[in-house]
XYZ file of C-alpha atoms in Angstrom:
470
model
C 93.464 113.894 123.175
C 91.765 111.758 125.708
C 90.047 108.238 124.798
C 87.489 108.912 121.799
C 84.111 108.275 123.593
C 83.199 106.612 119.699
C 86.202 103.939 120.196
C 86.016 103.183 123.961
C 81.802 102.969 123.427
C 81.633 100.888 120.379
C 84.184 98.395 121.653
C 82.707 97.591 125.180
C 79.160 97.833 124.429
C 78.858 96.690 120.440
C 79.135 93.351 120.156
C 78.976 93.974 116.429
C 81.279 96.406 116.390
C 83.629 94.207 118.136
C 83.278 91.511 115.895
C 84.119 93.753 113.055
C 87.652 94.547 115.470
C 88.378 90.377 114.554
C 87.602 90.886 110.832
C 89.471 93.728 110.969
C 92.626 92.070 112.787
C 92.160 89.268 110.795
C 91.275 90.844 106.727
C 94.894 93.018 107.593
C 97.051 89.818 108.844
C 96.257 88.287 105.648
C 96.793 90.937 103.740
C 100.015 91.795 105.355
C 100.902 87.809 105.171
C 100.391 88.100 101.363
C 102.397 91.391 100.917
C 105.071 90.131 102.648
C 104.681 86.313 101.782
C 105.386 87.829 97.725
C 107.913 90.606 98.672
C 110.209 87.950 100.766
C 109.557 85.203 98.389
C 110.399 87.740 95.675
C 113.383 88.780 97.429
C 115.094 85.105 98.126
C 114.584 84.704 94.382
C 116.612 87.551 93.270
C 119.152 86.719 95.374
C 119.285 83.068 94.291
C 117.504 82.365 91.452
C 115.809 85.460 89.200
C 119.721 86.454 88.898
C 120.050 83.256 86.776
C 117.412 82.935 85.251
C 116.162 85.961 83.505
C 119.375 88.211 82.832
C 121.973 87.308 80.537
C 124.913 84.970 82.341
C 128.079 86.534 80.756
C 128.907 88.932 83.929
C 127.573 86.912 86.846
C 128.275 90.088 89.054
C 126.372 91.951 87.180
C 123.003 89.791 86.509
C 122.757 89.734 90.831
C 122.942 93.514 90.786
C 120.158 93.473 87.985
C 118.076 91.384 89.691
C 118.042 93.368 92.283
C 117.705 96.232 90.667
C 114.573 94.529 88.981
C 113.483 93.863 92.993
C 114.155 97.883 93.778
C 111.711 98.933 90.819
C 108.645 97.504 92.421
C 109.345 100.094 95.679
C 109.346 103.002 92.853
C 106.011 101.684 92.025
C 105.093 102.178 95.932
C 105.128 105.622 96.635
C 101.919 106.185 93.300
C 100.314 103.416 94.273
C 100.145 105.175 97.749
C 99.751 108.215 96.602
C 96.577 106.979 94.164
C 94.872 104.888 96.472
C 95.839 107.042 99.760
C 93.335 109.669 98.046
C 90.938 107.429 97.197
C 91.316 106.018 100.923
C 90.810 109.614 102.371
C 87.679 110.328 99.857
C 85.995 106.906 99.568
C 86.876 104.898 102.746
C 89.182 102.524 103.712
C 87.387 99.008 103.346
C 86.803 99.394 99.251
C 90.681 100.560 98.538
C 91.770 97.592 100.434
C 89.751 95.335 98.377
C 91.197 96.313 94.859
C 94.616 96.461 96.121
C 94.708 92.627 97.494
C 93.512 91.706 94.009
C 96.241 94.301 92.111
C 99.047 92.734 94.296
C 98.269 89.365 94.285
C 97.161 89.066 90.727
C 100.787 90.152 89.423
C 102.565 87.602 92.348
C 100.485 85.206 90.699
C 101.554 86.011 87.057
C 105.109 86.012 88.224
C 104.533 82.219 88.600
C 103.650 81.906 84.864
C 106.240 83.753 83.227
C 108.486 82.759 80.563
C 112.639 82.697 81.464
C 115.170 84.679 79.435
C 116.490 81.559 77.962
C 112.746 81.056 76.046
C 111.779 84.518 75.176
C 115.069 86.583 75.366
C 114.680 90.225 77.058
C 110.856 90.028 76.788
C 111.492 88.176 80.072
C 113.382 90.461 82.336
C 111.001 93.365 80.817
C 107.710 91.444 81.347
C 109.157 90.878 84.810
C 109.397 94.612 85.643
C 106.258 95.171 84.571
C 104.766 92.376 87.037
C 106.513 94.111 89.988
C 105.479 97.881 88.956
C 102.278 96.440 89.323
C 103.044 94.565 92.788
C 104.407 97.871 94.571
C 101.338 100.219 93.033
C 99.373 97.882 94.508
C 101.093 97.205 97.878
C 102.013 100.947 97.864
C 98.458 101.465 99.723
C 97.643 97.916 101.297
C 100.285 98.029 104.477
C 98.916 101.533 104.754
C 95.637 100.468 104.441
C 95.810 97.604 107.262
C 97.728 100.301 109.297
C 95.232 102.739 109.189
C 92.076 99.931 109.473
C 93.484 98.441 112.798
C 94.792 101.991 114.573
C 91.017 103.137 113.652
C 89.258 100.091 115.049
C 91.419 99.385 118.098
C 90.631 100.678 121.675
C 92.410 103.622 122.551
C 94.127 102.256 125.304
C 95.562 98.752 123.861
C 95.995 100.663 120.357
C 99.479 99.639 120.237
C 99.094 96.315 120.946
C 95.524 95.981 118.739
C 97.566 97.937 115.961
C 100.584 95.715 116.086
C 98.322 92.392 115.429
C 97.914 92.019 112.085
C 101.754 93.096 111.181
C 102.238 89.457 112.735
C 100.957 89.051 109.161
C 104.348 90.262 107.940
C 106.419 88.026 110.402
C 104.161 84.893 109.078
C 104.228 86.218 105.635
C 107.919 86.170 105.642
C 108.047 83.383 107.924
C 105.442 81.329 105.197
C 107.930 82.372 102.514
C 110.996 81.298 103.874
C 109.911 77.804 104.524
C 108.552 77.241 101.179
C 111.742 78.669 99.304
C 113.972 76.361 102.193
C 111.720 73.363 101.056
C 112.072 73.867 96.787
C 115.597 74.826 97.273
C 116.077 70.835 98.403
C 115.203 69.855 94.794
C 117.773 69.044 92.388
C 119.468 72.501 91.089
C 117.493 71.762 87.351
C 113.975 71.096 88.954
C 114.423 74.102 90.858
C 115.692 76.438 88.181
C 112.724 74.836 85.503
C 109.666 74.562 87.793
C 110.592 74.596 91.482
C 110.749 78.268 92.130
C 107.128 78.706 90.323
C 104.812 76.760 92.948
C 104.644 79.190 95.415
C 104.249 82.329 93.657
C 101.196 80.157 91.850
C 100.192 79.322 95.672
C 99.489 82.649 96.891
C 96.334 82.638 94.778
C 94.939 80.698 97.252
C 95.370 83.880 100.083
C 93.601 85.938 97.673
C 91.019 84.595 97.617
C 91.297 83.958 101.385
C 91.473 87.944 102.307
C 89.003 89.096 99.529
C 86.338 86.961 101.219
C 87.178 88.411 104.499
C 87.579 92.135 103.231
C 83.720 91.984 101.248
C 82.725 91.232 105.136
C 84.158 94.370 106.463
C 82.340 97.533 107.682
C 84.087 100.390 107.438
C 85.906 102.433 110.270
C 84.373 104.094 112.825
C 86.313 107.573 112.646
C 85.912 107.167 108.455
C 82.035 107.626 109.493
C 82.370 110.063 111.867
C 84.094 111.788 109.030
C 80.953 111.307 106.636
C 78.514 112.273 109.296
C 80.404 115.780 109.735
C 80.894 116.183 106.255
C 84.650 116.484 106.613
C 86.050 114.228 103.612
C 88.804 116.684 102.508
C 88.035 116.881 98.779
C 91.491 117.258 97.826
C 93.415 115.115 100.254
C 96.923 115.878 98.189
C 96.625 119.609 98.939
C 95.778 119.123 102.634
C 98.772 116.697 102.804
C 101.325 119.313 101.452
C 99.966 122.107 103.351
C 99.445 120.533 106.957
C 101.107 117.222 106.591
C 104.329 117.187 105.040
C 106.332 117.287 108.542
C 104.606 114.506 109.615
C 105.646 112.607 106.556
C 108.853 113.732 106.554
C 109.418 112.882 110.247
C 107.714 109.260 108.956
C 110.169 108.642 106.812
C 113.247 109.029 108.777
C 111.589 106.617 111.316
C 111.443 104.136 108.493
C 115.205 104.145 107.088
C 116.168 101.746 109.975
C 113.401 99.716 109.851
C 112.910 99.156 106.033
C 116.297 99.484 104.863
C 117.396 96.697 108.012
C 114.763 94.105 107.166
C 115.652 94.307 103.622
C 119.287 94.224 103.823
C 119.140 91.223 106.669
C 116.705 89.110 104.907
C 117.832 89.627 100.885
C 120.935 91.189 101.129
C 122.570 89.757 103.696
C 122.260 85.929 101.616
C 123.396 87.713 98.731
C 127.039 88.572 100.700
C 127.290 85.546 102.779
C 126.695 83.703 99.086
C 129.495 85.929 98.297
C 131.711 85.265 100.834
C 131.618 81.226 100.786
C 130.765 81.351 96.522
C 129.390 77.598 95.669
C 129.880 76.511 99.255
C 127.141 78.001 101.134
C 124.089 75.802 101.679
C 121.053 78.045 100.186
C 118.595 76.260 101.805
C 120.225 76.433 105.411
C 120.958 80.074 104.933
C 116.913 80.836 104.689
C 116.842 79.611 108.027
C 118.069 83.009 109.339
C 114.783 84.441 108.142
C 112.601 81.621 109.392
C 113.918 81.899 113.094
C 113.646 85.550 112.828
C 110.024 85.378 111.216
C 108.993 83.274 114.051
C 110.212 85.532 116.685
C 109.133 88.509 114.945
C 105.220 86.834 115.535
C 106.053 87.585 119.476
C 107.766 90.539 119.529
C 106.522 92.733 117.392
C 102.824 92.708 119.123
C 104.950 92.485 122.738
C 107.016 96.179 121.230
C 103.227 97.477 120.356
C 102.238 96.636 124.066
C 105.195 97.863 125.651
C 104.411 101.345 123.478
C 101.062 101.334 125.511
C 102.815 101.276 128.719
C 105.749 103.370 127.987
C 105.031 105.235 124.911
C 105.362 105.378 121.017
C 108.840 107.012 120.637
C 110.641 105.254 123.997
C 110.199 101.767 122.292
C 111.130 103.199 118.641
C 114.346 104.356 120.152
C 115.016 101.289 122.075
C 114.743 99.471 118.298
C 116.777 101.898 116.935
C 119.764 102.179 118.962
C 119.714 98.193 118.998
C 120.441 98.253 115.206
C 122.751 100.679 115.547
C 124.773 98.837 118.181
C 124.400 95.787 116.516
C 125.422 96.374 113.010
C 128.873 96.327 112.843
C 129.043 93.425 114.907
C 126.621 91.669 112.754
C 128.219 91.745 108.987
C 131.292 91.077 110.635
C 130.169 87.712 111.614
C 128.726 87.432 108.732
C 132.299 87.462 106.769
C 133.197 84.811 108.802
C 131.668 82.461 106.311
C 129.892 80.224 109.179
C 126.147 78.744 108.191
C 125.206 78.520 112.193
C 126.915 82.282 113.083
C 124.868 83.516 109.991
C 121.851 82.109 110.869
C 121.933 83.542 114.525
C 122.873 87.112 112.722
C 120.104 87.189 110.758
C 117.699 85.987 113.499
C 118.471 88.295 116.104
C 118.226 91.449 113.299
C 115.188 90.686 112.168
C 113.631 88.957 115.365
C 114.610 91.908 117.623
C 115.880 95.116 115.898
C 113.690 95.296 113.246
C 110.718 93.831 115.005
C 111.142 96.493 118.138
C 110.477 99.188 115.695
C 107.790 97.556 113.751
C 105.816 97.090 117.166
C 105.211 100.623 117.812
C 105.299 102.109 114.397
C 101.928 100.592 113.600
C 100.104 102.788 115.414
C 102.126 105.753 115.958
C 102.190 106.574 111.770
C 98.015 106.674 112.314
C 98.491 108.968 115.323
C 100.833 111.415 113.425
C 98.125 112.431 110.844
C 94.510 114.106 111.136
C 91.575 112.074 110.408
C 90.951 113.822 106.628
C 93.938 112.850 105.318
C 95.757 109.693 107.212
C 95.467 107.358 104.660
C 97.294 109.162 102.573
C 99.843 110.207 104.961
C 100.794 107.088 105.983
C 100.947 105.781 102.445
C 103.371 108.597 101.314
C 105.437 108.153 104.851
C 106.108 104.575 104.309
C 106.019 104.157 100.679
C 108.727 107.065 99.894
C 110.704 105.157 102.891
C 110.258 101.757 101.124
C 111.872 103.632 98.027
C 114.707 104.882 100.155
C 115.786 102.333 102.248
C 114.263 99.154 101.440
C 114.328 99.202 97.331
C 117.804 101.404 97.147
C 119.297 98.899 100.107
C 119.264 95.373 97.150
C 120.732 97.736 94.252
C 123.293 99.799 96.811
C 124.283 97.159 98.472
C 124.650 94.395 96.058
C 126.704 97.364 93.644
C 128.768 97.475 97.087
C 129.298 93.748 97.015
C 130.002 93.213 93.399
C 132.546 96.496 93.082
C 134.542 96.148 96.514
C 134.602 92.415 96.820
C 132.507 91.926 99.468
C 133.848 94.562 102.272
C 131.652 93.983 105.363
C 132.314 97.355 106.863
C 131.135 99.390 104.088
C 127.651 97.160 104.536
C 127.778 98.154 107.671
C 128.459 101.846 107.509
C 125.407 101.761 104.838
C 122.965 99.678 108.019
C 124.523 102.210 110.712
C 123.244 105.086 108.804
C 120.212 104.148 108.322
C 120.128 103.396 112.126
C 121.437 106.912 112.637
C 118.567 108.812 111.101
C 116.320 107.004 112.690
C 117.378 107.518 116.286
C 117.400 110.756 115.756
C 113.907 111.070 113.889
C 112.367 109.847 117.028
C 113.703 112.997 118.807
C 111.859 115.157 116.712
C 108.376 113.285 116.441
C 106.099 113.743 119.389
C 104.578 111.496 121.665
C 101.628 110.098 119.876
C 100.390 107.471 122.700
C 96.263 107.772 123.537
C 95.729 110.623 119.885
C 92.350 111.142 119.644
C 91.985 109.942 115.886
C 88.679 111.455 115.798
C 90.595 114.508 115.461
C 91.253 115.999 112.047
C 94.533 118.598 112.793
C 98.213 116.685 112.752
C 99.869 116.053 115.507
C 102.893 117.463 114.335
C 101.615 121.033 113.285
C 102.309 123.818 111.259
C 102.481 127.506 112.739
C 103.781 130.676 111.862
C 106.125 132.879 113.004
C 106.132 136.585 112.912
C 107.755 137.639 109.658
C 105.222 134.831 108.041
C 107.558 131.716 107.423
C 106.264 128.575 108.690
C 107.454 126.803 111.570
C 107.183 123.101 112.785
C 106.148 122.424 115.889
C 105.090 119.439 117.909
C 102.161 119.322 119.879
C 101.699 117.020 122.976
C 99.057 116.679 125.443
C 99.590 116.153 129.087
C 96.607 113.521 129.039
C 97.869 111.620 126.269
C 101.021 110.489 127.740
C 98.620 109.580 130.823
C 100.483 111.911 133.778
């Protein structure tokens, strides 16, 4: 598990393969920006505006915890859009996947932009709307994969985390992108907002479709996806190999997402939702977005400054650094947020998202990659953080806003939900292995499956000396 002589070669001595590393950096930023440019964007809108205009009005309460649960159906999409295009990502390669699932996601963010409110076309609206997002998470449920995989697969072994963690500065600026536009409409008069405010910028993110399709067409595929070819060893049936060798891997993927997911949802959608609770027609909307800008913006540092600490120190010391920062934080953090004060809650949601989350994020993009064998990664990632999205990102909006609406806003209980998360996490990274330096050249897990002597199987972790470099 020792620098892949393929990586290390191509990068120092191909000047065209290292111009394909930029187009690869730069065809997953934007598609990361764009994912989570329409997945933010979507999110301040549920909290503050879908809620009102495409449910019915007669319970309030209950149109925010439909809207959200309108936001959570777009994560159930994830997990079979991942599952789909992880196959055809293990089978075909990973440039042409990426292609169709830019278009398939931002084609439906788009259409979001045109659609009709309840007040015009009754239910058709909320329905029509569900549709549009089952369509955004099948198609998203393979593109953060996809970039994941692309950049861990280009990058030089030895900067992987760093190289990995570049374009998920895509997801800070996506966010970041997002919640400046929604602070900017949410100045307009409460009527121009509500009839044709919110629409501009889910039409504008046509324009980063375009954008990343010209880039992607320009890509050559990865280097270990042709070694792969050249040794004819594209697993034809990627599903089986995943639920025969790499289910602990997934598993183990998951539980390192809870904290991650479920805490940059709940801090950047929920959390508005309560604090809008808590002050009711008081609280500035458009200051309150602020908490997500700030955070956004030092998100763009930190999370490729966690990926290069991962280098130095490895994959699972930084996780756990992440994690046990949310978990000390988060009962701290919704109880200032109950205080009702714009400037505490900005600083709250900053610091989560800025920090916690972002410490996490840094290594994670190249430690999923390094958990799964080369014939079936895509797919393994997809499933890993897709089924995760489901979990903690989707269920956080509908549990938590339920917990909002039915208990009247008790902090601690959103807290006890965050500290969970936080608690599976921290201890998922105690049963992953150190990934730092995994050959990805290599087609076995590196979480494997063996078997014991009366025939059961039995997970075990495999770590080499060399790639921890002592």
């Amino acid at each position: 598990m020792t620098d892949s002589p393929l990586t290390t070669r191509a990068v120092h001595d191909d000047p065209e393969y290292a111009a394909n590393l930029r187009r690869a950096t730069l065809a997953s930023s934007l598609g990361s920006a764009l994912e989570y440019f329409d997945f933010a964007l979507y999110g301040l809108s549920t909290a503050l505006i879908f809620n009102v205009l495409f449910f019915p009005q007669g319970d309030p309460g209950m149109a925010t915890v439909l809207a959200f649960a309108t936001f959570g159906v777009g994560f159930l999409a994830r997990p079979f859009g991942g599952l789909f295009f992880g196959v055809l990502g293990d089978k075909l390669g990973r440039k042409w996947v990426l292609v169709v699932t830019i278009l398939l996601m931002g084609g439906a963010s788009t259409a979001i932009g045109l659609l009709p409110t309840y007040e015009t076309i009754g239910f058709w609206a909320p329905l029509i709307l569900v549709l549009l997002r089952l369509l955004q998470g099948f198609g998203a449920g393979a593109e953060q994969a996809g970039a994941t995989v692309l950049m861990a697969e280009y990058a030089p072994v030895k900067r992987r985390g760093f190289f990995s963690a570049l374009p998920f500065i895509g997801i800070q600026a996506g966010t970041l992108l997002a919640a400046l536009v929604f602070s900017g409409i949410a100045l307009l008069p409460e009527d121009q907002l509500l009839s044709w405010g919110w629409r501009v910028p889910f039409l504008a993110s046509f324009a980063l479709i375009l954008l990343a399709l010209f880039i992607r067409m320009r890509l050559r595929e990865t280097p270990t996806f042709v070694e792969l070819e050249k040794h004819d060893q594209i697993a034809d049936r990627p599903i089986r190999d995943i639920f025969s060798h790499g289910l602990p891997g997934v598993i183990v993927g998951i539980g390192l997402r809870m904290a991650e997911n479920g805490g940059s949802y709940m801090f950047q959608t929920l959390g508005l939702a309560f604090f809008v609770s808590v002050l009711g027609p008081t609280a500035d909307k458009s200051l309150l977005t602020w908490g997500v800008t700030i955070g956004s913006l030092i998100g763009v540092f930190s999370v490729p400054f966690a990926g290069h600490l991962s280098d130095r120190f490895g994959r699972r010391t930084i996780y756990r650094v992440g994690s046990v920062f949310m978990l000390v934080y988060t009962f701290p953090a919704w109880w200032l947020l109950s205080l009702g004060n714009h400037a505490i809650a900005i600083a709250v949601i900053a610091v989560g998202i800025g920090f916690a989350v972002a410490t996490m994020l840094g290594p994670q993009c190249s430690m999923l990659p390094e958990l799964f064998g080369n014939r079936h990664r895509y797919l393994g990632v997809a499933m890993a953080r897709e089924i995760s999205a489901v979990l903690a990102g989707g269920l956080a909006g509908v549990l938590g806003s339920y917990i909002i609406s039915v208990s009247g806003g008790n902090w601690v209980l959103l807290a006890t939900y965050m500290a969970t998360l936080a608690l599976i996490t921290t201890a998922s990274t105690f049963l992953v292995p150190e990934t730092l330096r995994r050959d990805l050249t290599r087609i076995d897990d590196a979480i494997k499956v063996s078997r014991n002597e009366g025939g059961e199987d039995v997970y075990a972790t495999t770590v080499s000396i060399k790639a921890v470099g002592l």
